mmCIF file of C-alpha atoms in Angstrom:
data_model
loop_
_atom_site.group_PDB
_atom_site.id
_atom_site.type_symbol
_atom_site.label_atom_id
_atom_site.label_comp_id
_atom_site.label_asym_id
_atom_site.label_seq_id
_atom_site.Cartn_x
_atom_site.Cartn_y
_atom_site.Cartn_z
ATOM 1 C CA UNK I 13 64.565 97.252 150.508
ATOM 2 C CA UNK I 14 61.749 95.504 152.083
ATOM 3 C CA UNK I 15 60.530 93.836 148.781
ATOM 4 C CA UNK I 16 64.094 92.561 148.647
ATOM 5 C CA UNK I 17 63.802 90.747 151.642
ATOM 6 C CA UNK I 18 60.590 89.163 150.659
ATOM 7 C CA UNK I 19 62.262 87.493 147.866
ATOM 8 C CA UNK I 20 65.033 86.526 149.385
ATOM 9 C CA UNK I 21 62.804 84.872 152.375
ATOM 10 C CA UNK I 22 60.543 83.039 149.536
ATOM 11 C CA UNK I 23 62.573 81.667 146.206
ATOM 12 C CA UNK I 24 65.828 82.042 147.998
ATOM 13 C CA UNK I 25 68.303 79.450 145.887
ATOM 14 C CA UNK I 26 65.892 76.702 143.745
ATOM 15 C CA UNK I 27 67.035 77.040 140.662
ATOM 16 C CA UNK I 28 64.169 74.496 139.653
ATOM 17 C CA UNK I 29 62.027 76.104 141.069
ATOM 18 C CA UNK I 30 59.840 78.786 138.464
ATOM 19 C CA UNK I 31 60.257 82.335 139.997
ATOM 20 C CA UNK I 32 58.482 84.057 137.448
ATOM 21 C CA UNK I 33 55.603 85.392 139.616
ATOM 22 C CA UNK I 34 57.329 86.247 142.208
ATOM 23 C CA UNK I 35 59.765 88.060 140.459
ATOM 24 C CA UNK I 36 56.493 90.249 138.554
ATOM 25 C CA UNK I 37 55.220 90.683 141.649
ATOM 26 C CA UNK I 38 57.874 92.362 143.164
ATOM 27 C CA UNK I 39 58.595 93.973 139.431
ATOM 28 C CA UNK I 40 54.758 95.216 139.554
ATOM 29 C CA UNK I 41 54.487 96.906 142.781
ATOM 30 C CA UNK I 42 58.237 98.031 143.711
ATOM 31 C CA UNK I 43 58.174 101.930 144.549
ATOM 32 C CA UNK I 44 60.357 104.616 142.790
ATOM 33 C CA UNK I 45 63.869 104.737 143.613
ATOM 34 C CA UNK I 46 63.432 101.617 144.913
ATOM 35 C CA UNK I 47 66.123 98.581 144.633
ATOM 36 C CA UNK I 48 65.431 95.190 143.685
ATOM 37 C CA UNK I 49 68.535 92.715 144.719
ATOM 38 C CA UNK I 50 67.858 89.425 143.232
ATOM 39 C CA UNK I 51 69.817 86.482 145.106
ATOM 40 C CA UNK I 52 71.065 83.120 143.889
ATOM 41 C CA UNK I 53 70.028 81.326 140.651
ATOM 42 C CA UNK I 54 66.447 81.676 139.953
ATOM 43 C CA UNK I 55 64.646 80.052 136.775
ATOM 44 C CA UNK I 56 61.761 81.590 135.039
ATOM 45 C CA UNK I 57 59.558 80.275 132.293
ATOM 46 C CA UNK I 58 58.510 83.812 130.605
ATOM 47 C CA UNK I 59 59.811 87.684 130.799
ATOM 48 C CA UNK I 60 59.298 89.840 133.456
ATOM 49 C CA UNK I 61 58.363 93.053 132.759
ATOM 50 C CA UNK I 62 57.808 96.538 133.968
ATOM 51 C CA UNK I 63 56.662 100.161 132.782
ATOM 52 C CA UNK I 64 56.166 103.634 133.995
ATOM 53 C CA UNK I 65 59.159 103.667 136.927
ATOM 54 C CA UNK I 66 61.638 105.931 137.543
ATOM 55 C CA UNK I 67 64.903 105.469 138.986
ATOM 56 C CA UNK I 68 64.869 101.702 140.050
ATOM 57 C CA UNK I 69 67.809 98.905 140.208
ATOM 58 C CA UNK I 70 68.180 95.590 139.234
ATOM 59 C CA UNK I 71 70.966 93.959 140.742
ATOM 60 C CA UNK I 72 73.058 90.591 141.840
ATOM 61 C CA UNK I 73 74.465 88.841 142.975
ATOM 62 C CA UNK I 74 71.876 86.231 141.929
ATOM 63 C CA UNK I 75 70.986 85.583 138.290
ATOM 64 C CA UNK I 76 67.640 85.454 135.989
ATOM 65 C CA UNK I 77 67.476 82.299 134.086
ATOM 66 C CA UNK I 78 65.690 80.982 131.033
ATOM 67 C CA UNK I 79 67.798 78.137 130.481
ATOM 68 C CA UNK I 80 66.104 75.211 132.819
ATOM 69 C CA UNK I 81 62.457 75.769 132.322
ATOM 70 C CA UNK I 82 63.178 76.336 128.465
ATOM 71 C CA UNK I 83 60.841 73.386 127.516
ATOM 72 C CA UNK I 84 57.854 75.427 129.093
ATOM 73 C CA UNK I 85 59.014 78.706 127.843
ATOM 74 C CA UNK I 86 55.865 80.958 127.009
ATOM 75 C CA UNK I 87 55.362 84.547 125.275
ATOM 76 C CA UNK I 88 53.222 86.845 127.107
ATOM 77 C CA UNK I 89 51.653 89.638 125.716
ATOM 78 C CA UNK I 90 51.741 92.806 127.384
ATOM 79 C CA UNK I 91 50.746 96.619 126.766
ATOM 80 C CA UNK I 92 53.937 98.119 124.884
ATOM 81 C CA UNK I 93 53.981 100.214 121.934
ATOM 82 C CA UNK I 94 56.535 98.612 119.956
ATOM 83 C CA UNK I 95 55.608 95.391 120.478
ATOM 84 C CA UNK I 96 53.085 93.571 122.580
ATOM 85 C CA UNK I 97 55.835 90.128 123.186
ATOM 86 C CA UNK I 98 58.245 91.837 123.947
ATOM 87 C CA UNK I 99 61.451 90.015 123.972
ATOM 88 C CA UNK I 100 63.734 90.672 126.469
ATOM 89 C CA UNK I 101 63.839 88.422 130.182
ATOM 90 C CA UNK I 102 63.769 91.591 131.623
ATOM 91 C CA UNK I 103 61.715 93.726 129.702
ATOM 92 C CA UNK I 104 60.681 97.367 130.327
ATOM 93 C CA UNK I 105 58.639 100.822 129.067
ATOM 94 C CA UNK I 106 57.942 104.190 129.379
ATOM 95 C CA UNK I 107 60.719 104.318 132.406
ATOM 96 C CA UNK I 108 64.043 106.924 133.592
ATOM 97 C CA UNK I 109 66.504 105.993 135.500
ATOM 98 C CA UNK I 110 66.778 102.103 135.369
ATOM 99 C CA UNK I 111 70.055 100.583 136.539
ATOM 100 C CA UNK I 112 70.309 96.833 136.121
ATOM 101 C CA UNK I 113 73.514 95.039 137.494
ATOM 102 C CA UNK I 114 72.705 91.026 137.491
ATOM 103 C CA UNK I 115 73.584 88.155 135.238
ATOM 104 C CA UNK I 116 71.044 86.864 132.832
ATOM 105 C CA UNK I 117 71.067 83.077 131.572
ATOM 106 C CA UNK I 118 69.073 83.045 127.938
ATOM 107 C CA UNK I 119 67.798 80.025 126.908
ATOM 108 C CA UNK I 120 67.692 80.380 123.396
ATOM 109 C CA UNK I 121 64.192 80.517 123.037
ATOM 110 C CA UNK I 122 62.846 81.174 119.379
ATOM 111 C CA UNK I 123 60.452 83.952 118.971
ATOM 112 C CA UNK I 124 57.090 81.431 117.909
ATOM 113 C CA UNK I 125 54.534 84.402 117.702
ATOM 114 C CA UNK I 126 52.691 83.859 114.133
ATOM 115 C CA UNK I 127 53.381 86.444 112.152
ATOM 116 C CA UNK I 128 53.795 86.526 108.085
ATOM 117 C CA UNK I 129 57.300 88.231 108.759
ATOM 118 C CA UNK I 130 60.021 85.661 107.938
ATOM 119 C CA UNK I 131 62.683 87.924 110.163
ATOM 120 C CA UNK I 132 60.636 87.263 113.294
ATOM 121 C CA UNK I 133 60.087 83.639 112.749
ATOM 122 C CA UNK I 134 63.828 83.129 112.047
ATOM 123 C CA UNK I 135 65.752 85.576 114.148
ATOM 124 C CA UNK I 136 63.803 87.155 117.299
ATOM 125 C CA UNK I 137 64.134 85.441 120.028
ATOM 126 C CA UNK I 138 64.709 85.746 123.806
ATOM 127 C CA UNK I 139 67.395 88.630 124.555
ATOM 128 C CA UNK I 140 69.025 89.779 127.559
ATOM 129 C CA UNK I 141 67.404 93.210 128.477
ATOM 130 C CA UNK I 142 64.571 95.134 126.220
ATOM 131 C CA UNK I 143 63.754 98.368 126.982
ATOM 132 C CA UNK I 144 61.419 101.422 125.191
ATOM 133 C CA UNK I 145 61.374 104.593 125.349
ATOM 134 C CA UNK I 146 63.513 104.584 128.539
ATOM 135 C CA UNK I 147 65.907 107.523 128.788
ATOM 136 C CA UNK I 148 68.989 107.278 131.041
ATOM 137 C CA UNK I 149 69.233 103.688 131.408
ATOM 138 C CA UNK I 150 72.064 101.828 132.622
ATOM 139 C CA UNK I 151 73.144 98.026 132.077
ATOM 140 C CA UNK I 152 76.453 97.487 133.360
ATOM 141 C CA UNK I 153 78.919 94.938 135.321
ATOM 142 C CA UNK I 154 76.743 91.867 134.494
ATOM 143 C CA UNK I 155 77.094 88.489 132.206
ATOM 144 C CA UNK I 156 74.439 87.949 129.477
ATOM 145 C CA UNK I 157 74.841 84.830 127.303
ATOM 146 C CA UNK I 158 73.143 82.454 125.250
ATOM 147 C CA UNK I 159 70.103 84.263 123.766
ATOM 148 C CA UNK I 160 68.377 83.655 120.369
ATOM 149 C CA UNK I 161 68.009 87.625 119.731
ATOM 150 C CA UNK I 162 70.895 90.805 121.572
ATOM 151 C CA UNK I 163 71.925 90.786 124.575
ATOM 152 C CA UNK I 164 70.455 94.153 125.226
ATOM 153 C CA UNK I 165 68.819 95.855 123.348
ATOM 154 C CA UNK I 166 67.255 99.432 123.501
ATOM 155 C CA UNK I 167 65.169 101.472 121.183
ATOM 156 C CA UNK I 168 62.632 104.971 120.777
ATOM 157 C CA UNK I 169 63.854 107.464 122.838
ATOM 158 C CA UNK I 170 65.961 106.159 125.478
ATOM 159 C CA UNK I 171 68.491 108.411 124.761
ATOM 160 C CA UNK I 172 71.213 108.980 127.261
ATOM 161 C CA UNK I 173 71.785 104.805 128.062
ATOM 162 C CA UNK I 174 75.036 103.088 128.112
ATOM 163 C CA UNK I 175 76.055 99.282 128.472
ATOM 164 C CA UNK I 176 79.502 99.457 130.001
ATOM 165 C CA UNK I 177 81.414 96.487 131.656
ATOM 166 C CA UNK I 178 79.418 93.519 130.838
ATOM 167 C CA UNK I 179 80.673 90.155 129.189
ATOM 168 C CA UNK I 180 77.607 89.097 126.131
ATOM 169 C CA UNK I 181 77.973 85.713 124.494
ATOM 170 C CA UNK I 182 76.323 83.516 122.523
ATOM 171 C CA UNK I 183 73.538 85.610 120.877
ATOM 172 C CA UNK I 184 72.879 83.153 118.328
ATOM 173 C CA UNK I 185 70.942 85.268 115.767
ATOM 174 C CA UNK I 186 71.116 88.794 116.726
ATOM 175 C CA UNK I 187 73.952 90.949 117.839
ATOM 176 C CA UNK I 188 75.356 91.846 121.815
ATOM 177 C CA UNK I 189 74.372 95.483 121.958
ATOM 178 C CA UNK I 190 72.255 97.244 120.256
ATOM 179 C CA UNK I 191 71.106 100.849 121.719
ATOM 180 C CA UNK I 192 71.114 103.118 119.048
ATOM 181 C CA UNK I 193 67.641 102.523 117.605
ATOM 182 C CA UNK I 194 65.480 105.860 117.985
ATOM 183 C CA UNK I 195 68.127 106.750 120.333
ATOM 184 C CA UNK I 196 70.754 109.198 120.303
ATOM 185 C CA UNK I 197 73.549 110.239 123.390
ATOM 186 C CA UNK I 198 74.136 106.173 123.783
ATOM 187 C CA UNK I 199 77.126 104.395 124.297
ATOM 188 C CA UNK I 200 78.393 101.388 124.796
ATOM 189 C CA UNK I 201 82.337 101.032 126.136
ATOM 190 C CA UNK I 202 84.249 98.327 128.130
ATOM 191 C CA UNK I 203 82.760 95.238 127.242
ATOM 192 C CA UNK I 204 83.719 91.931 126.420
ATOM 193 C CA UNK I 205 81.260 90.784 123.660
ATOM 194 C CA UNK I 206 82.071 87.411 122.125
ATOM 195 C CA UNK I 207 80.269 84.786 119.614
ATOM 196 C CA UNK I 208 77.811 86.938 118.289
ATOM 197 C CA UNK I 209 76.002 85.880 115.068
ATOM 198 C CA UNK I 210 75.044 88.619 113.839
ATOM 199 C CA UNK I 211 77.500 92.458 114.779
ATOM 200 C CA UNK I 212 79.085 92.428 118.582
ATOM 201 C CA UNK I 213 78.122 96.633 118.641
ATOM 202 C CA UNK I 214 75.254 97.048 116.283
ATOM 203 C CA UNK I 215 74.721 101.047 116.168
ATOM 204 C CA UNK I 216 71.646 100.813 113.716
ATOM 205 C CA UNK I 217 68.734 102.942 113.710
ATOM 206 C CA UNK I 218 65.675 102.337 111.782
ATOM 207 C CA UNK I 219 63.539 104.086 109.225
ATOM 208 C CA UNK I 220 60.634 104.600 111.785
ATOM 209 C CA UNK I 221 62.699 106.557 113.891
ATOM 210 C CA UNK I 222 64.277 109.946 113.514
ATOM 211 C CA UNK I 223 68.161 110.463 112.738
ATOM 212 C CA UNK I 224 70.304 108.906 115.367
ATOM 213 C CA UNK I 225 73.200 111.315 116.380
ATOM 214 C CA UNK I 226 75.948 111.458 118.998
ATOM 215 C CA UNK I 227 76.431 107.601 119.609
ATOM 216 C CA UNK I 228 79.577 106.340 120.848
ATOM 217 C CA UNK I 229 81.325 103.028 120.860
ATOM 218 C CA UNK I 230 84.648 102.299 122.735
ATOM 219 C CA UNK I 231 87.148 100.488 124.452
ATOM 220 C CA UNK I 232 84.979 97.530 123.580
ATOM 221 C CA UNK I 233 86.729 94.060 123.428
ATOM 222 C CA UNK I 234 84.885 91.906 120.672
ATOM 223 C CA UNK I 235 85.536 88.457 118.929
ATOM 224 C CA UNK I 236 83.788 86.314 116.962
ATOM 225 C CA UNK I 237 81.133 87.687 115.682
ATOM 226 C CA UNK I 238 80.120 88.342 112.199
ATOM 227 C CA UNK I 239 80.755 91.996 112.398
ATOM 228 C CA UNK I 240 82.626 94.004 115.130
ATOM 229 C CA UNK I 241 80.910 97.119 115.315
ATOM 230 C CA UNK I 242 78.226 98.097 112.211
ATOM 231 C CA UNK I 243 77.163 101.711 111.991
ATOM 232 C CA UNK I 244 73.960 100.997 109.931
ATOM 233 C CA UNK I 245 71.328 103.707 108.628
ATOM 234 C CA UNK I 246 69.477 106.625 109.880
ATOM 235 C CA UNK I 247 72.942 107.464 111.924
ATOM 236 C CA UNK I 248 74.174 110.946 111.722
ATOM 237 C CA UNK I 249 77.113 111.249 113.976
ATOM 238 C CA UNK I 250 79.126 108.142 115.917
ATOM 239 C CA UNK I 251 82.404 107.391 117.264
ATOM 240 C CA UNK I 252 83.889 103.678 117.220
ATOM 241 C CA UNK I 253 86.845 104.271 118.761
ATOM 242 C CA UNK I 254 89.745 102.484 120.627
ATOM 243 C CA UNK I 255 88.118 98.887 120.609
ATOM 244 C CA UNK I 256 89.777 95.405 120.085
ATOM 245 C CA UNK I 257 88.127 93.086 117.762
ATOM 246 C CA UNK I 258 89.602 90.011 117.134
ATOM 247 C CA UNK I 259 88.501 87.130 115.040
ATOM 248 C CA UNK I 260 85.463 88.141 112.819
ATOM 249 C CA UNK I 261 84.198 88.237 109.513
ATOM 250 C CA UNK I 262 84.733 91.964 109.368
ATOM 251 C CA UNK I 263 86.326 94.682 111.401
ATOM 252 C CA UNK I 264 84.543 97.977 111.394
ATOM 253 C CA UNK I 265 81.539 98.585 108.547
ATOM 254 C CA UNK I 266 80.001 102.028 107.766
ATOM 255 C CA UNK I 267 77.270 100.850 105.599
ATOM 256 C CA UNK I 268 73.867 102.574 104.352
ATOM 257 C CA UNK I 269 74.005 105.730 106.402
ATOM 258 C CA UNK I 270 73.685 107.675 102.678
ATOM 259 C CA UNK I 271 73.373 110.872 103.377
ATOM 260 C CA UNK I 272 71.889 111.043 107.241
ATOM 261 C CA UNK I 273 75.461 110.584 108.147
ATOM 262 C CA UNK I 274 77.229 114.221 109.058
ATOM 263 C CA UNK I 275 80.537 112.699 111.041
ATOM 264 C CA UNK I 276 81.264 109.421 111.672
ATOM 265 C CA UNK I 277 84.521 108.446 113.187
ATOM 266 C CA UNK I 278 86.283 105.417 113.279
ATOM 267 C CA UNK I 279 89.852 105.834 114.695
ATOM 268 C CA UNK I 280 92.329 103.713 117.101
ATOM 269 C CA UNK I 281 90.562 100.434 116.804
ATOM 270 C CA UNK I 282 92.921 97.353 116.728
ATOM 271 C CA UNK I 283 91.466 94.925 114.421
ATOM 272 C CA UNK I 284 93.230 91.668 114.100
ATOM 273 C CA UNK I 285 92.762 88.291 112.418
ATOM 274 C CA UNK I 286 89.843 89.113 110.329
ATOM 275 C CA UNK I 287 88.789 88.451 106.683
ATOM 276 C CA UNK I 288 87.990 92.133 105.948
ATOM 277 C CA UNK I 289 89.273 95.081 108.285
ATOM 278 C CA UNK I 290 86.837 98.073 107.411
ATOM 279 C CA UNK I 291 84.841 98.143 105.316
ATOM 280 C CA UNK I 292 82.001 101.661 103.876
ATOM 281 C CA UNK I 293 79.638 101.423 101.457
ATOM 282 C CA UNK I 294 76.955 103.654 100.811
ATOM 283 C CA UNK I 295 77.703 106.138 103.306
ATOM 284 C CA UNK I 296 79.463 109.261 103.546
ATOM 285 C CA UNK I 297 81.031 111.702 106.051
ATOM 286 C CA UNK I 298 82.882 108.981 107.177
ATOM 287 C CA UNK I 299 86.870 108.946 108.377
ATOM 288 C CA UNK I 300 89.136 106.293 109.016
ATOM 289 C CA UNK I 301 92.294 107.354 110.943
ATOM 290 C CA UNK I 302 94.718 105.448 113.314
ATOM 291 C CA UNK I 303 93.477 102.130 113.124
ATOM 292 C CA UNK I 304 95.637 98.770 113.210
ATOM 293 C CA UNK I 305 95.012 96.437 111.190
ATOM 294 C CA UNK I 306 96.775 93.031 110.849
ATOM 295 C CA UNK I 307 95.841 89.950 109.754
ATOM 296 C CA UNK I 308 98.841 87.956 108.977
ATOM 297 C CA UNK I 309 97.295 84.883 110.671
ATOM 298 C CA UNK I 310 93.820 83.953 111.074
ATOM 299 C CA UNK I 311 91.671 81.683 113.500
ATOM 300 C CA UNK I 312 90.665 78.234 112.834
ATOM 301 C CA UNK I 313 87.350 79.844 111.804
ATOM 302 C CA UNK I 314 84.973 82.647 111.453
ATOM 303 C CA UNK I 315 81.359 83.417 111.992
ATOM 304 C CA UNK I 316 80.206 84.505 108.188
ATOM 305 C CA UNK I 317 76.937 85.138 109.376
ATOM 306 C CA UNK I 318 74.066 83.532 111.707
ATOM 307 C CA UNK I 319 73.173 80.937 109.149
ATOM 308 C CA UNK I 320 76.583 79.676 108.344
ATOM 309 C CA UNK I 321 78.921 77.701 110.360
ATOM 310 C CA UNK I 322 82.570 78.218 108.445
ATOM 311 C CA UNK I 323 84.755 75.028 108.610
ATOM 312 C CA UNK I 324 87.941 75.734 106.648
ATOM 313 C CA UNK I 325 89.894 79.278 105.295
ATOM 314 C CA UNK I 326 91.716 78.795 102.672
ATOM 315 C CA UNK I 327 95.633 80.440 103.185
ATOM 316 C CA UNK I 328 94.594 83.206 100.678
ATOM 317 C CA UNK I 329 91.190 84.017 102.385
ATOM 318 C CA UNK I 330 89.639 83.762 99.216
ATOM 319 C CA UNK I 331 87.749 80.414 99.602
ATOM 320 C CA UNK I 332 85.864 78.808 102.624
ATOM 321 C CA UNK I 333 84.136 75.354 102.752
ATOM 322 C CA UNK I 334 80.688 76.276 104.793
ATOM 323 C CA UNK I 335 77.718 74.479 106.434
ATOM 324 C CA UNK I 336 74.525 75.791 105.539
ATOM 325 C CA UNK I 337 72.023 76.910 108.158
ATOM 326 C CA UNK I 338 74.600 76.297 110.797
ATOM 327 C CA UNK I 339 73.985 72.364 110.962
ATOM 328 C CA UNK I 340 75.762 69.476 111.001
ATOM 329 C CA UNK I 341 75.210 65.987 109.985
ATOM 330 C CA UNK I 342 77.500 63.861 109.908
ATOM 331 C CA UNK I 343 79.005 62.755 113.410
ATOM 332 C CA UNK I 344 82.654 63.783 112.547
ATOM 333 C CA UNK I 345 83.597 67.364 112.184
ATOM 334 C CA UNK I 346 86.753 68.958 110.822
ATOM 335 C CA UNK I 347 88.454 72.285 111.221
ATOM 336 C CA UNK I 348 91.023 72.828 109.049
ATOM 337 C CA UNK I 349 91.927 69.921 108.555
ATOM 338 C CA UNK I 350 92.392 68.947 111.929
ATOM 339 C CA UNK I 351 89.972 66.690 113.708
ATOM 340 C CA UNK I 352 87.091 65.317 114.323
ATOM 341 C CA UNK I 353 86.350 68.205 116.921
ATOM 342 C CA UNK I 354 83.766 68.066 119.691
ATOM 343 C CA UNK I 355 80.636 70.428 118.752
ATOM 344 C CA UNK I 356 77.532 70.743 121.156
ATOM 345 C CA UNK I 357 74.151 70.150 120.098
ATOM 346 C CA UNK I 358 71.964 73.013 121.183
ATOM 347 C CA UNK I 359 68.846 72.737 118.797
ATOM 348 C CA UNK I 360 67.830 70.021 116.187
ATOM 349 C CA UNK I 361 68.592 72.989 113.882
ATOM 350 C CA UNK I 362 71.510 74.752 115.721
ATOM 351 C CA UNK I 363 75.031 74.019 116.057
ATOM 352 C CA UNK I 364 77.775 75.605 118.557
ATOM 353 C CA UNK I 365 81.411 74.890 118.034
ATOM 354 C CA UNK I 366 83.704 74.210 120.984
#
């Protein structure tokens, strides 16, 4: 399209360079069905955002970073219902249609709003893709990594959307997907979600929405995160079926649907290497069938959750020696005995194993 080639003609390739209004710009004024093809490697220093469309795309082959102008990262506030920062480096409301196919680079930028609620001040952060009340929304064939919230994540009433084919990593405090929130028809299949701290499929709804119902969640590859897949509350009917997780706390938990739930499946996973399989509680309706499940050897170590960095399993899987809060101080780190290891600093409080 013609906005297209303005963009391309006027931020083509800097990737010092702060795109930001010239990415709203084009964000602000492109047309229905209109397409948006983002070249190269383009830095922002805030979200771009976007309401009241139908039936636009966001695609590649370029990429939407957050990472190099992280030290002048800022929060905007805009008119949305849910929230007025929204989160996500793409951000969007009120909207049908959306398809977005390019990679976003988070920056792992920590939510620093002032608010009384300890959850926002400790685990919202930049994410991938937010969207509201946005029906029929697409994310798929794109790489999303390094974020301090999800990697997308969509909520009241944009039923009908799907993540399929991306690769998530590295959402340090929040989980890869999560599209089930006021939402029902969703699913997420055929994605590679990896190093998530908190689920890699989180199919949670929330008290101020209505029952979620009809959510699916397959054929997903997942590793390392706390949880696989979490079906979580306010969900009456879902289907976690057919993926691989590998490498995580947990397998598969059913946990506080109570009695929303009316059918939830969970059959033909593959769950390997993990402390617990599957795991319900609270919940009912529920059915287990055709899963396998072996853990006769584990990794060198496993996310417990987005505040602990696990070191050591014992051979029973009974015992683990942990660092609190995910930090490190001494200079010498060892896994399993086996070491010292390299480890990256990302934050003065944050910690990433290599």
């Amino acid at each position: 399209s013609a906005a297209s080639d303005v963009y391309k003609r006027q931020v083509f390739g800097s990737s010092g360079f702060d795109a930001t209004d010239k990415i709203q710009a084009i964000l602000t004024g492109l047309p229905d069905g209109y397409e948006f093809k983002c070249y190269e490697y383009n830095s922002v220093s805030n979200i771009v955002w976007f309401k009241d469309k139908t039936g636009i795309k966001i695609s590649g082959p370029g990429t939407i970073s957050a990472k190099e102008l992280r030290s002048s990262w800022s929060w905007i506030e805009v008119d949305f219902t849910e929230t007025s920062y929204p989160q996500g480096i793409i951000s969007f409301q009120d909207c049908s249609n959306v398809d977005i196919s390019l990679d976003i680079q988070g920056g792992f930028n920590r939510y620093t709003i002032t608010s009384s609620n300890q959850a926002e001040k400790r685990e919202y952060g930049d994410t991938g893709v937010y969207f509201y009340n946005s029906p029929y929304t697409r994310i798929h064939h794109c790489s999303l990594k390094e974020f301090w919230g999800w990697g997308v994540i969509g909520l009241g009433g944009s039923h009908y959307s799907q993540v399929d084919n991306c690769n998530i990593s590295y959402t340090t405090m929040q989980s890869g997907i999560n599209i089930t929130g006021g939402n029902s028809h969703t699913a997420s299949f055929d994605n590679t979600i990896s190093f998530c701290g908190l689920y890699g499929v989180e199919m949670e709804n929330f008290s101020r929405f209505e029952n979620s119902e009809y959510n699916s969640c397959h054929g997903n590859n997942i590793s390392y995160c706390k949880w696989g897949v979490a079906v979580v509350s306010g969900v009456s009917t879902a289907y976690v079926t057919d993926n691989n997780i590998d490498s995580c706390y947990l397998g598969v938990s059913v946990v506080s649907t109570q009695d929303n739930s009316k059918a939830i499946v969970v059959s033909g996973n593959n769950v390997t290497r993990t402390i617990y399989s599957l795991h319900l509680s609270a919940s009912q309706n529920v059915s287990f069938s055709d899963n396998t499940l072996s853990n006769s050897s584990l990794p060198s170590y496993i996310t417990m959750d987005q505040y602990m960095g696990i070191l050591y399993i014992s051979d029973d899987r009974l015992s683990a020696y942990v660092v609190g809060s995910a930090t490190v101080s001494s200079t010498s780190v060892y896994i399993n005995g086996t070491g010292p290891v390299s480890y990256t600093h990302l934050r003065a409080h944050e910690t990433r194993h290599d």
